[in-house]
Amino acid sequence: MTSEALTSSHTTAIAHLNSHQQQHKWSLRDLFASDNQRAQRFSAEAAGIYLDYSKNHLRDDTLQLLLNYAEQIDLPEQIQALLSGAAINNTEHRPALHSALRFQGEPQTEHEQAVADCREQMRKFTEQIHSGNWRGFTGKRIEHIVNIGIGGSDLGPRMVVEALRPWQKDDISVHFVANIDGADLSDTIAKLPAENTLFIVASKSFSTLETRQNALSARRWILDAGCPESDLAKHFVAVSSNIVAAQDFGIAAENIFPMWDWVGGRYSLWSAIGLPIALACGYETFEALLTGAHAMDTHFASAPLGENLPVLLALIHFWYRQCWGAGSQVILPYARRLAQFPAWMQQLDMESLGKGVTREGQFLSYPSGSVIWGTEGSNGQHSFHQLLHQGTDLIPADFIAVKEPTSELREQHQWLLSCCISQSQALLRGKSLHEARQELEEQGHTHREAQALAPHKVVPGNRPSNTLIIERLDPHHLGALLALYEHKVFTHGCLLGINPFDQWGVELGKLLGARIHEAIGKTAPEDWDSSTQTLLEKLF
Ligand code: F6P
């Protein structure tokens, strides 16, 4: 579809949606009051994940308008193109085949064969580490793994390892270092013995500043601890598509796990970038994660659009972004072990959808992706939920609840889930001025006092949310949840008509970072702005 055709379909669809919104001013309370089957009708389930999207400003006709637009832009064909490996990353002329990373059964394609070989390499390596056959330079078994990577080479495995804590092996500890701030690496290795620590240098490009600097420091640390150069291979492996650069760094060819240009960094935890997951939790756990994601891939490929979980989530997000002025979306996993999930989502969504042009390079005449933020529930309730409830912005929320308790403290789990449900209910219901006044009078306040205080107690309500329930926080369901959001982001990219698979916006900062570093201790070029010049003087 050309940019003109897309922009015209988009303009028409948004015009219809806007007039629909103006004509039918409904409240969420009314929508529920007029339909006692609403929760049943506006819900869907797949791959062990239940989605309740009834607490949204949606009626059947709203959804139909959104689905019409999805059909108009050939969404089913676009999904098919993604999954079949067409070069949909049109600015880099590549497919985006993260779904091939979780194929099941016998390999059928060249990509799947490469993935199968890589899985075997990961399995064998994990086995060598766990069995103690892999030894450090003093002959001791490896007990500590440090993953050095950033962005997609960090956030996914970091989040999954934490989420799957009950699967973690007792005799191995896995750590993550991302920040170029030396405190990250030095705080991590301070407690580790070099002789039985192994580093994974995870970098698709093997040129990322932060990762290279941390890897060089780690190398120095191992050498300073007495490791001969000839034994460095016992302490370093790499995951990269840049084999030459990894070898130049000193990593033995047989210790380099492949990455491919057809896998985007933020979609890569299913590749050897997930090695820390296999090492921390066992190779079979990593496989179970893949099967869960594959179940979601199958659903995404085959379910009708109106029952398709990723599509529904994307349509809803699109609706609030384009027609309700929602500049952000909050992600609230009510699970301590999913604390890192919003950070993973941020890169996934914002690096994918933070674009200013259509696939064909025309400047967007409508909003692109929005801000994604959040934290683990219930902690957020005691910090930023105030703004969700009474602030002036509409901020759609995704609540994620886990049905099965994640600890033996079952009573606390009941409280956790009650908190989760009550937050979406409070967002929906709110409290009117009349209700606030009445409540105050019932509490013994005079009419005058109640009049004065009531406006402060008003909670507008009518604020939308989705609730996702996953059966258990196990590898399979986690895999399905992550794939659900990956496909949601892709679908949202289709609805926006942008390429969600490049990220050239980050390049300018990288380039300028190198120039600034070069200018340290020298006179800054005169054509630099005075703020940059002054900051350089003050800091160095
Ligand atoms: O600069 C952004 C980015 O390229 C991300 O897209 C990527 O996940 C991250 O940096 C790390 O890149 P690499 O794996 O090549 O080190």
Coordinates of C-alpha atoms and ligand atoms in Angstrom, one line a residue:
M1 CA 0.0 0.0 0.0
T2 CA 1.4 3.4 -0.9
S3 CA 1.8 6.2 1.6
E4 CA -0.9 8.2 -0.1
A5 CA -3.3 5.3 0.0
L6 CA -2.5 4.6 3.6
T7 CA -2.7 8.3 4.7
S8 CA -6.1 8.6 2.9
S9 CA -7.4 5.4 4.5
H10 CA -6.1 6.6 7.9
T11 CA -7.7 10.0 7.4
T12 CA -11.1 8.5 6.5
A13 CA -11.0 6.0 9.3
I14 CA -10.1 8.6 11.9
A15 CA -12.8 10.9 10.6
H16 CA -15.4 8.1 11.0
L17 CA -14.1 7.2 14.4
N18 CA -14.1 10.9 15.5
S19 CA -17.6 11.5 14.4
H20 CA -18.7 8.2 16.0
Q21 CA -17.1 9.4 19.3
Q22 CA -18.8 12.8 19.0
Q23 CA -22.2 11.3 18.2
H24 CA -22.3 8.7 20.9
K25 CA -21.1 10.3 24.1
W26 CA -21.2 7.3 26.4
S27 CA -19.7 6.6 29.8
L28 CA -18.1 3.3 30.8
R29 CA -20.6 3.0 33.6
D30 CA -23.4 3.3 31.1
L31 CA -21.9 0.7 28.8
F32 CA -21.8 -1.8 31.6
A33 CA -25.3 -0.8 32.9
S34 CA -26.9 -1.4 29.5
D35 CA -25.3 -4.8 28.8
N36 CA -24.9 -7.4 31.5
Q37 CA -23.0 -9.6 29.1
R38 CA -20.4 -6.9 28.3
A39 CA -17.4 -8.6 30.1
Q40 CA -18.2 -11.9 28.3
R41 CA -18.6 -10.2 24.9
F42 CA -15.6 -8.0 25.1
S43 CA -13.1 -10.6 26.1
A44 CA -11.0 -13.2 24.3
E45 CA -8.6 -16.0 25.2
A46 CA -5.6 -17.6 23.5
A47 CA -2.5 -19.6 24.5
G48 CA -3.4 -19.5 28.2
I49 CA -4.0 -15.7 28.3
Y50 CA -7.4 -14.2 28.9
L51 CA -7.9 -10.6 27.8
D52 CA -10.7 -8.6 29.3
Y53 CA -11.1 -5.5 27.2
S54 CA -14.6 -4.6 28.3
K55 CA -13.4 -1.6 30.4
N56 CA -12.7 0.4 27.2
H57 CA -14.6 3.0 25.3
L58 CA -15.8 0.5 22.8
R59 CA -19.1 -0.6 21.5
D60 CA -19.7 -3.2 18.8
D61 CA -19.9 -0.5 16.2
T62 CA -16.6 1.2 17.5
L63 CA -14.8 -2.1 17.2
Q64 CA -16.3 -2.6 13.7
L65 CA -15.0 0.7 12.6
L66 CA -11.5 -0.2 13.8
L67 CA -11.7 -3.6 12.2
N68 CA -12.8 -2.0 8.9
Y69 CA -9.7 0.1 9.0
A70 CA -7.5 -3.0 9.7
E71 CA -9.1 -4.7 6.7
Q72 CA -8.6 -1.7 4.5
I73 CA -4.9 -1.6 5.2
D74 CA -4.7 -5.3 4.4
L75 CA -3.7 -6.3 7.9
P76 CA -4.2 -10.0 7.4
E77 CA -1.8 -9.9 4.4
Q78 CA 0.7 -7.8 6.5
I79 CA 0.6 -10.4 9.3
Q80 CA 1.2 -13.1 6.7
A81 CA 4.1 -11.2 5.2
L82 CA 5.7 -10.8 8.7
L83 CA 5.4 -14.5 9.5
S84 CA 6.4 -15.8 6.1
G85 CA 9.7 -13.9 6.1
A86 CA 8.9 -11.2 3.5
A87 CA 11.4 -8.3 3.6
I88 CA 9.0 -6.1 5.6
N89 CA 11.8 -4.1 7.2
N90 CA 11.8 -2.1 4.1
T91 CA 14.4 0.5 5.1
E92 CA 16.9 -2.2 5.8
H93 CA 15.7 -4.6 3.2
R94 CA 15.2 -7.6 5.6
P95 CA 12.6 -9.8 7.0
A96 CA 11.8 -9.6 10.7
L97 CA 11.7 -13.3 11.5
H98 CA 11.7 -13.4 15.3
S99 CA 8.7 -15.9 15.0
A100 CA 11.1 -18.3 13.2
L101 CA 13.2 -18.3 16.4
R102 CA 10.5 -20.2 18.2
F103 CA 9.5 -22.7 15.4
Q104 CA 8.6 -26.1 16.6
G105 CA 9.1 -29.5 15.0
E106 CA 11.5 -30.2 12.2
P107 CA 13.2 -27.3 10.5
Q108 CA 11.5 -26.5 7.2
T109 CA 13.4 -23.4 6.0
E110 CA 17.0 -22.2 5.9
H111 CA 16.2 -19.8 8.7
E112 CA 14.8 -22.6 10.8
Q113 CA 17.8 -24.8 10.1
A114 CA 20.1 -22.0 11.3
V115 CA 17.9 -21.6 14.5
A116 CA 18.0 -25.4 15.1
D117 CA 21.8 -25.4 14.9
C118 CA 22.0 -22.5 17.2
R119 CA 19.7 -24.1 19.7
E120 CA 21.9 -27.2 19.7
Q121 CA 25.0 -25.1 20.3
M122 CA 23.2 -23.4 23.2
R123 CA 22.0 -26.7 24.6
K124 CA 25.5 -28.2 24.5
F125 CA 27.1 -25.1 26.1
T126 CA 24.5 -25.0 28.9
E127 CA 25.1 -28.7 29.5
Q128 CA 28.9 -28.1 29.7
I129 CA 28.5 -25.3 32.2
H130 CA 25.9 -27.1 34.4
S131 CA 27.8 -30.4 34.4
G132 CA 31.0 -28.6 35.5
N133 CA 32.9 -29.8 32.4
W134 CA 33.6 -26.2 31.4
R135 CA 36.4 -25.0 33.7
G136 CA 37.9 -21.6 34.3
F137 CA 41.6 -20.8 34.2
T138 CA 42.4 -22.3 37.6
G139 CA 40.5 -25.5 36.8
K140 CA 37.4 -24.6 38.8
R141 CA 33.9 -25.0 37.5
I142 CA 32.0 -21.9 36.3
E143 CA 29.5 -20.7 38.9
H144 CA 28.8 -17.1 37.9
I145 CA 27.7 -15.7 34.6
V146 CA 27.8 -12.0 33.7
N147 CA 25.8 -11.0 30.6
I148 CA 27.3 -7.8 29.2
G149 CA 24.8 -6.2 26.7
I150 CA 22.4 -3.3 26.5
G151 CA 18.9 -2.6 25.0
G152 CA 17.6 -5.7 23.3
S153 CA 20.8 -7.6 24.3
D154 CA 19.9 -7.1 28.0
L155 CA 16.3 -6.2 28.7
G156 CA 14.6 -9.4 27.5
P157 CA 16.9 -12.0 29.2
R158 CA 17.2 -9.8 32.3
M159 CA 13.4 -9.7 32.6
V160 CA 12.8 -13.4 31.9
V161 CA 15.5 -14.6 34.4
E162 CA 13.9 -12.5 37.1
A163 CA 10.4 -13.6 36.1
L164 CA 11.3 -17.3 36.3
R165 CA 13.1 -17.2 39.6
P166 CA 11.6 -20.5 40.8
W167 CA 13.3 -22.2 37.8
Q168 CA 16.7 -20.7 38.6
K169 CA 19.4 -23.3 39.4
D170 CA 21.0 -23.1 42.8
D171 CA 24.6 -23.6 41.8
I172 CA 24.8 -20.8 39.3
S173 CA 24.3 -17.1 39.6
V174 CA 23.5 -14.9 36.6
H175 CA 24.1 -11.2 36.5
F176 CA 23.5 -8.4 34.0
V177 CA 25.6 -5.4 33.2
A178 CA 24.4 -2.8 30.8
N179 CA 25.3 0.7 31.8
I180 CA 28.5 2.3 30.7
D181 CA 28.6 3.8 34.2
G182 CA 31.5 1.8 35.6
A183 CA 29.6 1.3 38.8
D184 CA 27.4 -1.3 37.0
L185 CA 30.3 -3.6 36.2
S186 CA 32.4 -2.9 39.2
D187 CA 29.5 -3.4 41.7
T188 CA 28.6 -6.7 39.9
I189 CA 32.1 -8.2 39.8
A190 CA 33.1 -6.9 43.3
K191 CA 31.4 -9.9 44.8
L192 CA 32.5 -12.5 42.2
P193 CA 35.7 -14.6 42.0
A194 CA 37.3 -14.1 38.6
E195 CA 38.4 -17.8 38.4
N196 CA 34.9 -19.1 38.1
T197 CA 33.1 -16.3 36.4
L198 CA 32.2 -16.4 32.7
F199 CA 31.1 -13.4 30.6
I200 CA 28.7 -13.4 27.7
V201 CA 29.3 -10.4 25.5
A202 CA 25.9 -10.0 23.9
S203 CA 25.8 -7.6 21.0
K204 CA 24.2 -8.1 17.7
S205 CA 26.5 -5.5 16.1
F206 CA 29.5 -6.0 18.4
S207 CA 30.0 -2.2 18.0
T208 CA 27.9 -0.8 20.8
L209 CA 29.9 1.6 22.9
E210 CA 28.6 0.5 26.3
T211 CA 29.0 -3.2 25.7
R212 CA 32.5 -2.8 24.2
Q213 CA 33.7 -0.7 27.1
N214 CA 32.3 -3.0 29.7
A215 CA 33.7 -6.1 27.9
L216 CA 37.1 -4.5 27.7
S217 CA 37.1 -3.8 31.4
A218 CA 35.9 -7.3 32.2
R219 CA 38.7 -8.7 30.1
R220 CA 41.2 -6.6 32.0
W221 CA 39.7 -7.8 35.3
I222 CA 40.1 -11.4 34.3
L223 CA 43.7 -10.9 33.2
D224 CA 44.5 -9.0 36.3
A225 CA 43.2 -11.9 38.4
G226 CA 46.0 -14.0 36.8
C227 CA 44.3 -15.5 33.8
P228 CA 46.8 -16.1 31.0
E229 CA 45.8 -14.6 27.7
S230 CA 45.7 -18.1 26.3
D231 CA 43.0 -19.0 28.8
L232 CA 40.7 -16.1 28.1
A233 CA 38.5 -18.2 25.9
K234 CA 37.5 -20.1 29.1
H235 CA 35.9 -16.9 30.4
F236 CA 34.4 -15.2 27.4
V237 CA 31.7 -16.2 24.9
A238 CA 29.8 -13.9 22.6
V239 CA 26.5 -13.7 20.9
S240 CA 26.8 -11.6 17.8
S241 CA 26.2 -11.4 14.0
N242 CA 29.5 -9.7 13.7
I243 CA 31.8 -12.7 14.0
V244 CA 34.9 -10.8 12.8
A245 CA 34.6 -8.1 15.5
A246 CA 33.9 -10.7 18.2
Q247 CA 37.0 -12.6 17.1
D248 CA 39.1 -9.4 17.0
F249 CA 38.1 -8.9 20.6
G250 CA 39.6 -12.2 21.4
I251 CA 36.7 -14.6 21.5
A252 CA 37.3 -18.0 20.1
A253 CA 35.3 -18.7 17.0
E254 CA 33.7 -21.8 18.5
N255 CA 32.5 -19.7 21.5
I256 CA 30.5 -17.3 19.3
F257 CA 26.8 -17.9 19.1
P258 CA 25.2 -16.5 16.0
M259 CA 22.7 -13.7 15.5
W260 CA 21.2 -12.8 12.2
D261 CA 20.3 -9.5 10.6
W262 CA 16.7 -10.8 10.3
V263 CA 16.2 -10.6 14.0
G264 CA 15.8 -7.1 15.5
G265 CA 17.6 -6.5 18.9
R266 CA 14.4 -5.9 20.8
Y267 CA 12.8 -9.1 19.4
S268 CA 15.9 -11.2 20.1
L269 CA 15.5 -12.9 23.5
W270 CA 14.4 -16.1 21.7
S271 CA 17.8 -16.3 20.0
A272 CA 21.1 -17.0 21.7
I273 CA 20.6 -13.6 23.3
G274 CA 18.5 -15.8 25.6
L275 CA 21.5 -17.8 26.7
P276 CA 21.5 -16.3 30.2
I277 CA 17.9 -17.7 30.5
A278 CA 19.1 -21.2 29.6
L279 CA 22.1 -20.9 31.9
A280 CA 20.1 -19.6 34.8
C281 CA 17.0 -21.7 34.5
G282 CA 18.0 -24.7 32.4
Y283 CA 17.9 -25.3 28.6
E284 CA 14.5 -27.0 28.9
T285 CA 13.1 -23.9 30.5
F286 CA 14.3 -21.8 27.5
E287 CA 12.5 -24.3 25.2
A288 CA 9.3 -24.0 27.2
L289 CA 9.5 -20.3 26.7
L290 CA 9.7 -20.8 23.0
T291 CA 6.7 -23.2 22.9
G292 CA 4.6 -20.6 24.7
A293 CA 5.6 -17.9 22.2
H294 CA 4.9 -20.3 19.3
A295 CA 1.4 -20.9 20.6
M296 CA 0.8 -17.1 20.4
D297 CA 2.4 -17.0 16.9
T298 CA -0.1 -19.6 15.8
H299 CA -3.0 -17.7 17.3
F300 CA -1.8 -14.5 15.7
A301 CA -1.5 -16.2 12.3
S302 CA -4.9 -17.8 12.3
A303 CA -7.4 -16.1 14.6
P304 CA -10.0 -13.8 12.9
L305 CA -9.0 -10.1 13.6
G306 CA -11.9 -9.5 16.0
E307 CA -10.8 -12.4 18.2
N308 CA -7.1 -11.9 17.7
L309 CA -5.5 -10.8 21.0
P310 CA -2.5 -8.8 19.6
V311 CA -4.8 -7.2 17.0
L312 CA -7.4 -6.2 19.6
L313 CA -4.7 -4.7 21.9
A314 CA -3.2 -2.8 19.0
L315 CA -6.6 -1.5 17.8
I316 CA -7.5 -0.3 21.3
H317 CA -4.1 1.5 21.7
F318 CA -4.5 3.1 18.2
W319 CA -8.0 4.3 19.1
Y320 CA -6.9 6.1 22.2
R321 CA -3.8 7.5 20.6
Q322 CA -5.4 8.8 17.4
C323 CA -8.8 9.9 18.7
W324 CA -8.5 10.5 22.4
G325 CA -5.2 12.3 22.6
A326 CA -3.7 9.7 24.8
G327 CA 0.0 10.4 24.9
S328 CA 1.0 7.5 27.1
Q329 CA 0.0 4.0 28.2
V330 CA 0.8 2.5 31.5
I331 CA 1.8 -1.1 31.9
L332 CA 1.0 -2.6 35.3
P333 CA 2.0 -6.2 35.9
Y334 CA 0.6 -7.2 39.3
A335 CA 3.5 -9.6 39.9
R336 CA 6.7 -8.8 41.7
R337 CA 8.6 -11.0 39.3
L338 CA 7.4 -9.1 36.3
A339 CA 9.0 -5.9 37.7
Q340 CA 11.2 -5.6 34.6
F341 CA 8.4 -6.2 32.2
P342 CA 7.5 -2.5 31.7
A343 CA 11.2 -1.7 30.9
W344 CA 11.3 -4.4 28.3
M345 CA 8.0 -3.1 26.9
Q346 CA 9.4 0.4 26.7
Q347 CA 12.1 -0.6 24.2
L348 CA 9.8 -2.9 22.3
D349 CA 7.1 -0.3 21.8
M350 CA 8.9 3.0 21.8
E351 CA 11.9 1.9 19.7
S352 CA 9.5 0.3 17.2
L353 CA 6.8 3.0 17.0
G354 CA 8.7 6.2 17.8
K355 CA 8.9 7.1 14.1
G356 CA 8.1 10.3 12.2
V357 CA 7.5 9.0 8.7
T358 CA 5.5 6.4 6.9
R359 CA 7.1 3.2 5.4
E360 CA 7.7 5.2 2.3
G361 CA 9.3 8.2 4.0
Q362 CA 6.4 10.7 4.1
F363 CA 6.2 12.7 7.3
L364 CA 3.3 11.5 9.5
S365 CA 0.4 13.8 9.6
Y366 CA -0.9 12.0 12.7
P367 CA 0.6 10.9 16.1
S368 CA 3.1 8.0 16.1
G369 CA 3.7 5.7 19.0
S370 CA 3.1 6.9 22.5
V371 CA 5.1 6.9 25.8
I372 CA 5.1 3.5 27.6
W373 CA 5.7 3.4 31.2
G374 CA 4.8 1.6 34.4
T375 CA 6.0 -0.5 37.3
E376 CA 5.0 -3.5 39.3
G377 CA 1.6 -3.4 41.0
S378 CA 0.8 -2.8 43.8
N379 CA 3.8 -0.5 44.3
G380 CA 2.6 2.1 41.8
Q381 CA -0.6 2.5 43.7
H382 CA 1.4 4.4 46.4
S383 CA 3.1 6.6 44.0
F384 CA 1.8 7.5 40.5
H385 CA -1.7 6.1 40.5
Q386 CA -2.9 9.4 42.0
L387 CA -2.3 10.9 38.6
L388 CA -4.1 8.0 36.8
H389 CA -7.2 8.6 39.0
Q390 CA -7.4 12.4 39.3
G391 CA -4.9 13.9 36.9
T392 CA -6.2 15.6 33.8
D393 CA -4.8 13.2 31.2
L394 CA -6.4 10.1 29.9
I395 CA -3.9 7.3 30.4
P396 CA -5.1 3.8 29.2
A397 CA -3.7 1.0 31.4
D398 CA -2.9 -2.6 30.8
F399 CA -3.2 -4.6 34.0
I400 CA -1.5 -8.0 34.0
A401 CA -2.6 -10.5 36.7
V402 CA -1.3 -14.0 37.4
K403 CA -3.9 -16.4 38.5
E404 CA -1.8 -18.9 40.4
P405 CA 0.0 -17.6 43.5
T406 CA 3.7 -17.0 42.8
S407 CA 4.7 -17.7 46.5
E408 CA 3.5 -19.7 49.4
L409 CA 1.9 -16.6 50.9
R410 CA -1.5 -17.3 49.3
E411 CA -3.3 -14.8 51.4
Q412 CA -1.1 -12.1 50.1
H413 CA -1.8 -13.3 46.6
Q414 CA -5.5 -12.8 47.2
W415 CA -4.8 -9.2 48.3
L416 CA -2.5 -8.6 45.3
L417 CA -5.3 -9.7 42.9
S418 CA -7.9 -7.7 44.8
C419 CA -5.7 -4.6 44.4
C420 CA -5.4 -5.3 40.7
I421 CA -9.1 -5.7 40.1
S422 CA -10.0 -2.7 42.3
Q423 CA -7.7 -0.4 40.5
S424 CA -9.4 -1.0 37.1
Q425 CA -12.7 -0.7 38.8
A426 CA -11.8 2.6 40.4
L427 CA -10.6 3.9 37.0
L428 CA -13.9 2.9 35.5
R429 CA -16.3 4.0 38.2
G430 CA -14.7 7.1 39.7
K431 CA -16.6 9.1 42.2
S432 CA -18.9 11.9 41.2
L433 CA -19.3 15.2 43.0
H434 CA -22.6 14.2 44.3
E435 CA -21.2 10.9 45.7
A436 CA -18.3 12.7 47.2
R437 CA -20.6 15.2 49.0
Q438 CA -22.9 12.5 50.2
E439 CA -20.0 10.4 51.5
L440 CA -18.6 13.4 53.5
E441 CA -22.0 14.2 55.0
E442 CA -22.3 10.6 56.0
Q443 CA -19.0 10.9 57.7
G444 CA -20.3 13.7 59.9
H445 CA -19.1 16.8 58.0
T446 CA -21.4 19.8 57.9
H447 CA -23.1 20.6 54.6
R448 CA -20.7 23.6 54.2
E449 CA -17.6 21.5 54.9
A450 CA -18.8 18.8 52.5
Q451 CA -19.4 21.4 49.8
A452 CA -15.8 22.7 50.2
L453 CA -14.1 19.3 50.3
A454 CA -16.1 17.4 47.8
P455 CA -14.4 18.7 44.6
H456 CA -11.0 17.4 46.0
K457 CA -12.5 14.0 46.4
V458 CA -14.0 13.7 42.9
V459 CA -12.5 10.9 40.9
P460 CA -13.6 11.4 37.2
G461 CA -13.6 7.7 36.4
N462 CA -14.5 6.7 32.9
R463 CA -10.9 5.8 32.4
P464 CA -10.1 2.8 30.3
S465 CA -8.1 -0.3 30.9
N466 CA -7.4 -3.8 29.7
T467 CA -6.8 -6.7 32.1
L468 CA -4.8 -9.7 31.0
I469 CA -4.8 -12.8 33.1
I470 CA -2.1 -15.4 32.7
E471 CA -2.8 -18.8 34.3
R472 CA 0.7 -19.2 35.8
L473 CA 3.9 -17.3 35.7
D474 CA 5.7 -20.2 34.1
P475 CA 8.0 -20.3 31.0
H476 CA 5.2 -21.3 28.6
H477 CA 2.8 -18.6 29.7
L478 CA 5.5 -16.0 29.9
G479 CA 6.6 -16.9 26.3
A480 CA 3.0 -16.4 25.2
L481 CA 2.7 -13.1 27.0
L482 CA 5.8 -11.6 25.4
A483 CA 4.9 -12.8 21.9
L484 CA 1.5 -11.2 22.4
Y485 CA 3.0 -7.8 23.0
E486 CA 5.6 -8.3 20.2
H487 CA 2.7 -8.9 17.8
K488 CA 0.7 -6.1 19.2
V489 CA 3.5 -3.7 18.5
F490 CA 3.9 -5.0 15.0
T491 CA 0.1 -4.6 14.4
H492 CA 0.1 -1.1 15.8
G493 CA 3.0 -0.3 13.4
C494 CA 0.8 -1.5 10.5
L495 CA -2.1 0.6 11.7
L496 CA 0.3 3.6 11.7
G497 CA 1.8 2.7 8.4
I498 CA 5.3 2.8 9.7
N499 CA 8.3 0.5 9.7
P500 CA 8.6 -0.8 13.3
F501 CA 11.8 -2.6 12.6
D502 CA 14.4 0.1 12.2
Q503 CA 15.7 2.5 14.9
W504 CA 17.8 5.2 13.2
G505 CA 16.7 7.8 15.7
V506 CA 19.3 6.6 18.2
E507 CA 22.2 7.0 15.8
L508 CA 22.6 10.8 16.0
G509 CA 23.1 10.6 19.8
K510 CA 25.7 7.9 19.3
L511 CA 27.6 10.0 16.8
L512 CA 27.5 13.1 18.9
G513 CA 28.6 11.1 22.0
A514 CA 31.8 10.1 20.2
R515 CA 32.4 13.7 19.2
I516 CA 31.9 15.0 22.7
H517 CA 34.2 12.3 24.0
E518 CA 36.9 13.5 21.6
A519 CA 36.5 17.1 22.6
I520 CA 37.3 16.3 26.3
G521 CA 40.2 18.5 27.4
K522 CA 40.3 20.4 24.2
T523 CA 38.6 23.6 23.1
A524 CA 35.1 22.8 21.9
P525 CA 34.3 23.8 18.3
E526 CA 32.9 27.3 18.2
D527 CA 29.8 26.4 16.3
W528 CA 28.7 24.2 19.2
D529 CA 25.9 25.7 21.2
S530 CA 27.0 27.5 24.4
S531 CA 25.1 25.0 26.6
T532 CA 27.1 22.1 25.3
Q533 CA 30.4 24.1 25.6
T534 CA 29.7 25.1 29.2
L535 CA 28.7 21.6 30.2
L536 CA 32.0 20.3 28.8
E537 CA 33.9 22.9 30.7
K538 CA 32.0 22.2 34.0
L539 CA 32.3 18.4 33.8
F540 CA 35.9 18.0 32.6
Ligands
F6P1 O1 21.1 1.7 19.9 C1 19.9 1.0 19.9 C2 20.2 -0.5 19.7 O2 20.7 -0.7 18.5 C3 19.0 -1.4 20.0 O3 18.2 -1.5 19.0 C4 19.7 -2.7 20.4 O4 18.9 -3.5 21.1 C5 20.8 -2.1 21.3 O5 21.2 -0.9 20.7 C6 22.0 -3.0 21.4 O6 22.6 -3.3 20.2 P1 23.7 -4.5 20.0 O7 23.0 -5.7 20.4 O8 24.1 -4.4 18.6 O9 24.8 -4.2 21.0

